[in-house]
Coordinates of C-alpha atoms in Angstrom, one line a residue:
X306 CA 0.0 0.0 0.0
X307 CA 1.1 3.3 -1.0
X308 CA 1.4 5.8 1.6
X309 CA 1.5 9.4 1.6
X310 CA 3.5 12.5 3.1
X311 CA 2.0 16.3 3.3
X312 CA 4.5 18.6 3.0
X313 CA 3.2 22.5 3.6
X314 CA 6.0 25.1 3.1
X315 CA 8.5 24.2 0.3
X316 CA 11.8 25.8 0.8
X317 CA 15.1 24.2 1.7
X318 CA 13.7 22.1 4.4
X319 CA 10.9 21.1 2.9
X320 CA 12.3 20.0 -0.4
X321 CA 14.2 17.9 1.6
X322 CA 11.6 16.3 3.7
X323 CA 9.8 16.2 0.5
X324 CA 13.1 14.2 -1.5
X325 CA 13.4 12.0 1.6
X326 CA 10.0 10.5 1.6
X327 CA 9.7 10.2 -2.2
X328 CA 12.7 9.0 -2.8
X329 CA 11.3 6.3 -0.1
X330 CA 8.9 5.1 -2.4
X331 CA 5.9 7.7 -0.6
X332 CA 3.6 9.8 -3.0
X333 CA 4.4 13.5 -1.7
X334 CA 1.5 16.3 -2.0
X335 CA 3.4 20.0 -1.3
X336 CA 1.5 23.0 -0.8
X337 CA 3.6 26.3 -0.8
X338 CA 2.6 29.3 -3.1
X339 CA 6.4 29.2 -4.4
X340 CA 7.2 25.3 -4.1
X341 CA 7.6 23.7 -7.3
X342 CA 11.0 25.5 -8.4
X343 CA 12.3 25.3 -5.3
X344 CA 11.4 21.6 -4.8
X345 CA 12.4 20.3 -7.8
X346 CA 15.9 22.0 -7.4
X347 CA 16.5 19.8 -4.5
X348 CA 15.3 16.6 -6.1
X349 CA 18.0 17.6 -8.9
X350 CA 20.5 16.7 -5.6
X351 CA 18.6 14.0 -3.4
X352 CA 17.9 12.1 -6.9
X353 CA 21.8 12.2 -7.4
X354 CA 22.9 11.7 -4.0
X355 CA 21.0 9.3 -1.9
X356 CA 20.7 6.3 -4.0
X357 CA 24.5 6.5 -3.9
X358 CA 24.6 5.7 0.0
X359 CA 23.3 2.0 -0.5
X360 CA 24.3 -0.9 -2.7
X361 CA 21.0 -2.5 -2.6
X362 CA 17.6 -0.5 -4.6
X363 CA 15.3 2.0 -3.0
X364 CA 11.7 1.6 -3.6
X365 CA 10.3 3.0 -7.1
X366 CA 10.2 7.0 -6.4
X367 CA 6.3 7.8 -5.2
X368 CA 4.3 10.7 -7.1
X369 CA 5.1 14.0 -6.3
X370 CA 2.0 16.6 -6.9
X371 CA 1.4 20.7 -5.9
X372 CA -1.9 22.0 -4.4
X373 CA -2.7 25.6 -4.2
X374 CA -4.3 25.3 -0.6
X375 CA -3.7 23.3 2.6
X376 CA -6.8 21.4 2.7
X377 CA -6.0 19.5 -0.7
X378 CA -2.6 19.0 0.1
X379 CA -3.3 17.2 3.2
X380 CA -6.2 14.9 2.5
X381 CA -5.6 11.0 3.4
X382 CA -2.0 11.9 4.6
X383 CA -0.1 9.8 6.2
X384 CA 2.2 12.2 7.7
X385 CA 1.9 15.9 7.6
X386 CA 5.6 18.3 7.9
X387 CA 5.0 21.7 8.5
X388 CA 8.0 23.6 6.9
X389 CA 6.7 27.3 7.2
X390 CA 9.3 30.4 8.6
X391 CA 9.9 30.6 12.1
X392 CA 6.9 33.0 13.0
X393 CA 4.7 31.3 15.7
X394 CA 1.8 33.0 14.6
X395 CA 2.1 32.4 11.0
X396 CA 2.8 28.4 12.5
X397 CA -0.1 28.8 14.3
X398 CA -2.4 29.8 11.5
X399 CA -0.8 26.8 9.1
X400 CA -1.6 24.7 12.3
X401 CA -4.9 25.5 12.3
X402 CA -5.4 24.8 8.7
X403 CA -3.4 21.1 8.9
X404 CA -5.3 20.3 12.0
X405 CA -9.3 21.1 10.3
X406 CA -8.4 18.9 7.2
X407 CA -5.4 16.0 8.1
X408 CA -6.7 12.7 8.8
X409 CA -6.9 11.3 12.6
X410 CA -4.5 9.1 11.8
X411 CA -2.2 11.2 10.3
X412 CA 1.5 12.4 12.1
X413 CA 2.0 16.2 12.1
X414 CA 5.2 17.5 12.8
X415 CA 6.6 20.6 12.7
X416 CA 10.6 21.4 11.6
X417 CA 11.0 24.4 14.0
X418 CA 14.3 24.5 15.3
X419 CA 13.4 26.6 18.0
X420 CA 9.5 26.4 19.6
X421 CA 8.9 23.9 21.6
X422 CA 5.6 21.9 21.5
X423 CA 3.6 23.6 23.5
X424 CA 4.1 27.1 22.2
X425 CA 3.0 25.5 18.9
X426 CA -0.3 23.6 20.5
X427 CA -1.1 27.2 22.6
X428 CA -4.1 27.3 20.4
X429 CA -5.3 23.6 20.3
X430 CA -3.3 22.4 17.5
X431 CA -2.2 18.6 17.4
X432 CA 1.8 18.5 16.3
X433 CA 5.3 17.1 17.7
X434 CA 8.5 18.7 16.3
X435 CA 9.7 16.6 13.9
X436 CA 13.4 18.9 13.5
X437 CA 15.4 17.9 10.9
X438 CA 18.8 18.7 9.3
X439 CA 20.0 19.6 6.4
X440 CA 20.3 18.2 3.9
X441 CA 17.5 16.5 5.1
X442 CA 17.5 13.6 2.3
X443 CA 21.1 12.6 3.5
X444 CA 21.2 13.2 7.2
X445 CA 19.6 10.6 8.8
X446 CA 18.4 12.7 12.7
X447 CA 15.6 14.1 13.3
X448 CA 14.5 15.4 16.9
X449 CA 11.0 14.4 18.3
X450 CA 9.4 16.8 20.7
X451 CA 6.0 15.8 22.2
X452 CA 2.8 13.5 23.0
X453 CA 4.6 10.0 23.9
X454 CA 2.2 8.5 21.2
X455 CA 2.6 10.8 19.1
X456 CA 6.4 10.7 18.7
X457 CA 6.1 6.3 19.0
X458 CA 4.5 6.3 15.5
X459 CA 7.0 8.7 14.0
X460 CA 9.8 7.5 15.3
X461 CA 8.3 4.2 13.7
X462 CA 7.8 6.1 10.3
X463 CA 11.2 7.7 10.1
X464 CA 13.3 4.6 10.7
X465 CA 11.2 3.4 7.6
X466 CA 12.7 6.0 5.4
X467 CA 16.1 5.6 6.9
X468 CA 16.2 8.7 9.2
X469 CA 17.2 7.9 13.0
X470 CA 14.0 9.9 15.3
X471 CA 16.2 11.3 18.8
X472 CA 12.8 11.5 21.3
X473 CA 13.7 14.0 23.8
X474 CA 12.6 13.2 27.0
X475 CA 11.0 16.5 28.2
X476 CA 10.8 19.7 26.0
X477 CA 13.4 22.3 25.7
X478 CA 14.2 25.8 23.8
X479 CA 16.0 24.7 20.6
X480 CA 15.6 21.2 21.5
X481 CA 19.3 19.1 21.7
X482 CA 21.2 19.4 18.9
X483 CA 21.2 23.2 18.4
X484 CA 21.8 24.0 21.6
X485 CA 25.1 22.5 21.1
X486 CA 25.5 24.1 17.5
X487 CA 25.0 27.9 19.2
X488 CA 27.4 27.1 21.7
X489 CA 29.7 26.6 19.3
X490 CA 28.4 29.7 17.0
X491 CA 28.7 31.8 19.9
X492 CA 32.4 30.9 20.4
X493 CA 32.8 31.3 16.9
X494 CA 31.4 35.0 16.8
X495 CA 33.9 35.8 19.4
X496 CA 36.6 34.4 17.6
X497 CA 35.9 36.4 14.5
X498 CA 34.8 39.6 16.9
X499 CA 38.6 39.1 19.0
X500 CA 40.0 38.8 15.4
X501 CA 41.7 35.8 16.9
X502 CA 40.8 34.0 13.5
X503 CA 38.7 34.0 10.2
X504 CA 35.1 32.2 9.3
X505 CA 37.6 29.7 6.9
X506 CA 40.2 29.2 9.7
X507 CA 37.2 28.4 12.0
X508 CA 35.9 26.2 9.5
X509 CA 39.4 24.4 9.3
X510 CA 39.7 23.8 12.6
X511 CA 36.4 21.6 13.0
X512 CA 36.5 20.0 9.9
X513 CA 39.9 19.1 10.0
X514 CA 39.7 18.0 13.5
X515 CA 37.3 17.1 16.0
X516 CA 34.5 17.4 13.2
X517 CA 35.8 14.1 11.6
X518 CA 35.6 12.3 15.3
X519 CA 32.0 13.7 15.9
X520 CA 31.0 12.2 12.1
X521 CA 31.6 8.7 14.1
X522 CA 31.8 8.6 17.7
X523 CA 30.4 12.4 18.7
X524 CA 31.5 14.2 21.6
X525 CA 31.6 11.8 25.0
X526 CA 32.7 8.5 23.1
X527 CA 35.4 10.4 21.4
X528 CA 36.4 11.8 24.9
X529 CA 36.2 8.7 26.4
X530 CA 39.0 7.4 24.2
X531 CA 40.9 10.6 25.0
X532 CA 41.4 9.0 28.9
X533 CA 42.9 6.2 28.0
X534 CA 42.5 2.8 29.4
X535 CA 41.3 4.3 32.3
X536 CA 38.1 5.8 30.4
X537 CA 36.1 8.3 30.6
X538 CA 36.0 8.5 34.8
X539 CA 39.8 9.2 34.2
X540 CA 39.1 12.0 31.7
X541 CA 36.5 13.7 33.9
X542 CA 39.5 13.6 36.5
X543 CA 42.3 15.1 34.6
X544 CA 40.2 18.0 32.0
X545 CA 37.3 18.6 34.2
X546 CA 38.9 21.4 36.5
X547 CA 39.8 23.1 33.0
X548 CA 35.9 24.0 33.0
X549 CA 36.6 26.5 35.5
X550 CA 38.9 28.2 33.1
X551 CA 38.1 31.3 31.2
X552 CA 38.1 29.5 28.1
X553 CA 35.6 30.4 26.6
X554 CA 32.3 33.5 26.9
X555 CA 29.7 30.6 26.3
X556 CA 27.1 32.9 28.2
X557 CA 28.2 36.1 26.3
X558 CA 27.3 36.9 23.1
X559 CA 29.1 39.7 21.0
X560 CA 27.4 42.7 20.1
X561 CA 25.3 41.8 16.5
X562 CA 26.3 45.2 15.0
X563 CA 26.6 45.9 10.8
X564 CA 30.2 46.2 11.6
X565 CA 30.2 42.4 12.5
X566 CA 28.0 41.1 9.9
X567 CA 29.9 42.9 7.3
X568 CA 33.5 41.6 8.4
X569 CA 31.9 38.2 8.3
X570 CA 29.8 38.2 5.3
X571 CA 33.4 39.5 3.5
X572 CA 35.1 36.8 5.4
X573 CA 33.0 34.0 3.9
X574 CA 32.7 35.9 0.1
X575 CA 36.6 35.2 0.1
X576 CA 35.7 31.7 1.5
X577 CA 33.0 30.0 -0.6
X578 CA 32.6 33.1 -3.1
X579 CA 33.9 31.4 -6.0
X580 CA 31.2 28.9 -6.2
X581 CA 27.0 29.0 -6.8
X582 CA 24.8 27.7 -4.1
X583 CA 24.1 24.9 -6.1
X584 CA 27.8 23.7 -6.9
X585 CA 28.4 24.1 -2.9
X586 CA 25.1 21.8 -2.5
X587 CA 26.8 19.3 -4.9
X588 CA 30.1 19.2 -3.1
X589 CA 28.4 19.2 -0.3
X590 CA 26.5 16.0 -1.1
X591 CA 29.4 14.0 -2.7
X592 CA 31.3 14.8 0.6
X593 CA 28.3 13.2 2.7
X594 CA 28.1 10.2 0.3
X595 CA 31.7 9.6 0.9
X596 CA 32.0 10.0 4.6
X597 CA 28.5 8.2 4.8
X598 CA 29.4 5.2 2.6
X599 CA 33.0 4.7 4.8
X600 CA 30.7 5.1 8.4
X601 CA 28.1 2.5 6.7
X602 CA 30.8 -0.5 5.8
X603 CA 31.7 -0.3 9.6
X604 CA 27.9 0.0 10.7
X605 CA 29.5 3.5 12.9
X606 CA 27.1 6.7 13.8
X607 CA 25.0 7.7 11.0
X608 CA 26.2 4.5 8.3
X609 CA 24.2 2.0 10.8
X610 CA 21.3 3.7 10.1
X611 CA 21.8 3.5 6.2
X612 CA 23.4 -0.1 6.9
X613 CA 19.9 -1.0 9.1
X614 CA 17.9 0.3 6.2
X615 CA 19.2 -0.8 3.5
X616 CA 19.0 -3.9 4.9
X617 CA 15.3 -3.7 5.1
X618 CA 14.6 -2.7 1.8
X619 CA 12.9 -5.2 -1.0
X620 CA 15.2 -8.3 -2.2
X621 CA 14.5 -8.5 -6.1
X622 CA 12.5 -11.2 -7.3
X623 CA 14.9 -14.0 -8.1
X624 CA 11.7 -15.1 -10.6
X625 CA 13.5 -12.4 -13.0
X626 CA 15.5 -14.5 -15.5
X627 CA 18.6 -13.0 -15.5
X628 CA 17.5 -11.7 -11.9
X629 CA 18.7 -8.1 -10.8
X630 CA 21.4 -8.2 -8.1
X631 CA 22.3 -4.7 -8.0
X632 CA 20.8 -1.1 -8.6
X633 CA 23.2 1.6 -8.1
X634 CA 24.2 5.5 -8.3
X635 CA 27.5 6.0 -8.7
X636 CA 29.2 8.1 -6.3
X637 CA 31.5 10.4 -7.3
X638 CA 34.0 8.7 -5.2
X639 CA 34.0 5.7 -7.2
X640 CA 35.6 8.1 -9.8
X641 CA 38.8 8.8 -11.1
X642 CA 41.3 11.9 -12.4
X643 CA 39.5 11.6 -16.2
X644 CA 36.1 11.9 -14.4
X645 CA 35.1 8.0 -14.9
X646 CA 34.2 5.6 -12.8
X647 CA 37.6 3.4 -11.9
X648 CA 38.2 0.0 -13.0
X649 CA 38.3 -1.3 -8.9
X650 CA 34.6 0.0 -9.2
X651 CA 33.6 -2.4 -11.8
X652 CA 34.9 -5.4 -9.7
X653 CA 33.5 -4.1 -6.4
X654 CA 29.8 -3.5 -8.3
X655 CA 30.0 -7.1 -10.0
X656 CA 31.5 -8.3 -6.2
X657 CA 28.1 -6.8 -4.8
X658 CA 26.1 -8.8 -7.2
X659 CA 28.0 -12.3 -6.2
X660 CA 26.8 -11.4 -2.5
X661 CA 23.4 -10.4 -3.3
X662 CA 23.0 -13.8 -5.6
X663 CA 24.8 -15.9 -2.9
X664 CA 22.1 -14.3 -0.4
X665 CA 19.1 -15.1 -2.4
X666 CA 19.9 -19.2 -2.7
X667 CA 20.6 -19.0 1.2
X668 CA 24.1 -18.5 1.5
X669 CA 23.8 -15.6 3.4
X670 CA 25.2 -14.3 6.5
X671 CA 23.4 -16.7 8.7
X672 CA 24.5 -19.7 6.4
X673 CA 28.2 -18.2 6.7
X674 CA 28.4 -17.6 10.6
X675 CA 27.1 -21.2 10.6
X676 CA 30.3 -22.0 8.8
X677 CA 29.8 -22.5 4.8
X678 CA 30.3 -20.0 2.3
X679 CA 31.3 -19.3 -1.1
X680 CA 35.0 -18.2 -2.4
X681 CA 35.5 -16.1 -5.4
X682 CA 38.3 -18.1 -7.1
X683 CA 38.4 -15.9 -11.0
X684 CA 36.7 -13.1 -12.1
X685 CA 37.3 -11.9 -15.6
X686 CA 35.9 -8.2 -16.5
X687 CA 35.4 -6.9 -20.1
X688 CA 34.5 -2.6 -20.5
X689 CA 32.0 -1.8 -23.2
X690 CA 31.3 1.8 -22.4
X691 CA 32.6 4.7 -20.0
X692 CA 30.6 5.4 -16.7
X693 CA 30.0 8.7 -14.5
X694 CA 29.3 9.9 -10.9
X695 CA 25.7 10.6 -10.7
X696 CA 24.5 7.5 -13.4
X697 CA 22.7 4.3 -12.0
X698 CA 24.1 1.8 -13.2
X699 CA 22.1 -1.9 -12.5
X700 CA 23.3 -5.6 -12.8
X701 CA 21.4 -8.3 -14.0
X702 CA 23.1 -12.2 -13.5
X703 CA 22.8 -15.2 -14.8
X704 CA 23.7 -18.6 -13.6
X705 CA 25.5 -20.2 -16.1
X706 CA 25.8 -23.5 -13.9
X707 CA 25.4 -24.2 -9.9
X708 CA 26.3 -27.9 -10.3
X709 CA 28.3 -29.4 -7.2
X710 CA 30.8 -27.1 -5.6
X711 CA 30.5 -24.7 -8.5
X712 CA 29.2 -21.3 -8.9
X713 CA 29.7 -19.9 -12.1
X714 CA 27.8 -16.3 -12.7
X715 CA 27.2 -14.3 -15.5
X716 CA 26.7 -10.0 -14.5
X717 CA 26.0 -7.6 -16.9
X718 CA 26.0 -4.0 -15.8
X719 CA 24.3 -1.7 -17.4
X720 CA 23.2 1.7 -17.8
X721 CA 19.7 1.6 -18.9
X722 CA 19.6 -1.1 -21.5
X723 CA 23.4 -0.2 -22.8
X724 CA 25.8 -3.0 -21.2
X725 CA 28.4 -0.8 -19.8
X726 CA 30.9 -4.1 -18.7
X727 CA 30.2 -7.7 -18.0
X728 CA 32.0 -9.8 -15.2
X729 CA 32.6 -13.3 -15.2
X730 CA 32.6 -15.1 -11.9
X731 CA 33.5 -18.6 -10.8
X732 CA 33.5 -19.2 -7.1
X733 CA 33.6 -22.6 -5.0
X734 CA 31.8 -23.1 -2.0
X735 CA 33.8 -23.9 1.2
X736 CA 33.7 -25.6 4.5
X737 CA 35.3 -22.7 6.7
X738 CA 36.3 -24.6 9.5
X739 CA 38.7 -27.0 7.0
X740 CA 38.9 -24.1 4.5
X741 CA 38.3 -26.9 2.1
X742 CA 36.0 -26.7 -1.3
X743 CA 32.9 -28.8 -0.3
X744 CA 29.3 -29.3 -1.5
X745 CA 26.8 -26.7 -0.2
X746 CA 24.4 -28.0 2.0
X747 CA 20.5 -28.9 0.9
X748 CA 18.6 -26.1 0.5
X749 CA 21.3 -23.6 -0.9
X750 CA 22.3 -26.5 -3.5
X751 CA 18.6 -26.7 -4.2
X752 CA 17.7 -23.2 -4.7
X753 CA 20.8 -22.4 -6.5
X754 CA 20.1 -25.2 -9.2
X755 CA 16.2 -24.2 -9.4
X756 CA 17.9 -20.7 -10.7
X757 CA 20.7 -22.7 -12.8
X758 CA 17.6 -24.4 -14.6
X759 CA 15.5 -21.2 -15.1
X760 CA 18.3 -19.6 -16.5
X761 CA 19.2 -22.5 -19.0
X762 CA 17.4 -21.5 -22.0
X763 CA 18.9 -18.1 -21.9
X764 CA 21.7 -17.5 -25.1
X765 CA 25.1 -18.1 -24.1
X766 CA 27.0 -14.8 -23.9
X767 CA 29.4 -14.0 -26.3
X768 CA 31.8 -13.4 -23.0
X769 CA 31.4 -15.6 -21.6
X770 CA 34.7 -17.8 -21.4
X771 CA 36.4 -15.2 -22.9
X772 CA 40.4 -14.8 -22.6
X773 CA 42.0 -11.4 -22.4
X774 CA 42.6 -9.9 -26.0
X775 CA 40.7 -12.0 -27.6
X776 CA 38.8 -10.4 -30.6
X777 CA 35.3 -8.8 -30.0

């Protein structure tokens, strides 16, 4: 069953909420008198850049529609994410509106990043904040500020679409996680006011610091490790009594005058000024994918929440013959120096369609932790046509036998229906205890020569067998 996402107010945020859940397979009404350029701007990115975070498909992309009121928009909605400027009484007003027309069933949520949930139910309205962060089709937190229930069946909802709900446990100005952003603003200001450094020397020393620890381990496990075998006890111990130090003016804010804003508004021109919001938004996203993609092989921080969902998503039907094994968007780090995706690429995608074959005939990870798996013994690749970041690129295989201790698969990957490189695979299962070649065990032998048979009618590919240099 389909399901459907409300999103009223269209900018930045919302084009992200609105990416997030269509890009989930949800059909996505938007109501904003503005929306549709600004939406589909960001879809330009999320359509680019979040596919390139898994290895395994997201669901078909849902239908995205406008309305020119609230009422429309909202109708049979699932959930309904209030996206508006931070006015309270313009909120309230949209709140109104949301609350007369949304299903009873329906979640509401709010993205303020600074009312809490009470100031936005002062006149009767039903809502939780639902605070995101940008960009909100990539970054998987969202803070949940309300009713218990409430908050239970979003939370539920949002690990659905890969997003990892934080419930607070009692409501709070700004909620969690910007509290901790102004405290380091604040210091910032100071730093720029004291002209003890620039907005790009600020920026260095976070993202070429602590800001790669926080990406997976945040603040206290990172500090932990800082004391040493003794742990975190032993931290408190030695850096604590350096709270007491006039560090830093945390409680102190400088005076907001034109004179500051211009010194930093110049400061960040000579920054960032060479490039359009939009290429900044693309480096951006390819940055995320990267750092993303590295935290998800290792399950850490934010990649065990793409690694949990990706893990949830729909196995293709092995009644396909060949049978998908892969869908893919190529990352731009998967390219090289002439802009094309690198030849280690091609072996890792056709690598990702052995798993995803061995996992659908049951040699999966429960088969291998029980001590059988299968060994990739040759692999022989052949390039047809030149791939780039940003193309999905799929993988359909074919068993071309699954007889005894043999698996011998067939991938072609392809862009669309043009066969971009095929990848020949023999691999032999083995007994990992003896790391000995042995037959697989009943049902994997079975299922695995029920495919074999449904894919022996197909034609033989002309690669197939094929020795290096030999003529095309």
């Amino acid at each position: 069953m389909t399901r459907r996402a409300a999103i009223v107010g269209g900018g930045v945020i919302g084009g992200g909420w609105a990416a997030r859940f269509l890009l989930n397979g949800w059909d996505v009404a938007v109501f904003d008198p503005d929306a549709r350029r600004k939406v589909e701007e960001v879809l330009v990115g999320a359509r680019r850049a979040l596919p390139a975070l898994y290895d395994r498909p997201l669901p078909p992309e849902g239908e995205l529609c406008f309305h020119d009121g609230i009422a429309a928009a909202v109708a049979d909605a699932d959930w309904v994410q209030e996206s508006v400027p931070e006015r309270l009484a313009a909120k309230h007003a949209v709140l109104a509106e949301i609350g007369a027309a949304a299903p009873a069933k329906a979640v509401i949520g709010s993205s303020t990043s600074g009312f809490k949930p009470s100031e936005l139910a002062g006149q009767g309205a039903r809502v939780i904040v639902a605070h995101p962060f940008n960009p909100v089709y990539l970054l998987p937190l969202v803070e949940l500020v309300g009713a218990p229930d409430h908050c239970d069946r979003a939370a539920e909802i949002l690990r659905l679409i890969g997003m990892h709900p934080l419930v607070l446990r009692k409501e709070i100005d700004a909620h969690v996680a910007d509290r901790l952003l102004e405290a380091v603003w604040r210091e910032s200001l100071w730093l720029v006011t004291d002209s003890i450094a620039t907005t790009a020397e600020i920026d260095d020393a976070i993202r070429m610091g602590f800001g790669l620890r926080w990406a997976q381990m945040g603040l206290f496990e990172t500090y932990r490790i800082a004391g040493g075998e003794a742990g975190m006890k032993h931290f408190m111990a030695q850096f604590g009594p350096a709270l007491e130090w006039p560090w830093t003016r945390l409680m102190d804010v400088p005076a907001f005058t034109p004179e500051l804003v211009d010194t930093i508004a110049a400061q960040s021109d000579a920054q960032s000024g060479h490039m359009s919001i939009r290429d900044l938004e693309r480096l951006r996203d390819d940055n995320l994918v990267g750092i993303l993609r590295a935290l998800r092989r290792t399950g850490s921080g934010a990649g065990g929440v793409i690694a949990r969902h990706e893990a949830a998503l729909p196995t293709p039907d092995t009644a396909e013959a060949p049978v998908e094994t892969v869908r893919q968007t190529v990352p731009v780090t998967w390219t090289d120096y002439n802009g094309h995706m690198n030849e280690a690429h091609y072996l890792e995608i056709a690598g990702q369609a052995s798993d995803r074959l061995m996992e659908m005939v049951g040699a999966d990870a429960a088969y291998v932790a029980a001590g059988r798996s299968y060994f990739t013994v040759e692999t022989h690749l052949c390039h047809h046509a030149e791939v780039r970041s940003g193309e999905t690129l799929h993988v359909t295989t074919q068993v071309a036998s699954g007889a005894g201790k043999k698996m011998h698969l067939f991938h072609r990957i392809q862009r669309g229906e043009v066969v971009v490189a095929t990848a020949e695979t023999l691999l032999l299962h083995v007994d990992l205890r003896t790391r000995r070649a042995c037959p697989p065990e009943g049902p994997v032998a079975r299922a695995l020569g029920d495919l074999a048979a449904r894919h022996a009618h197909l034609p033989t590919p002309t690669e197939l067998g094929r020795s290096v240099g030999a003529p095309r």
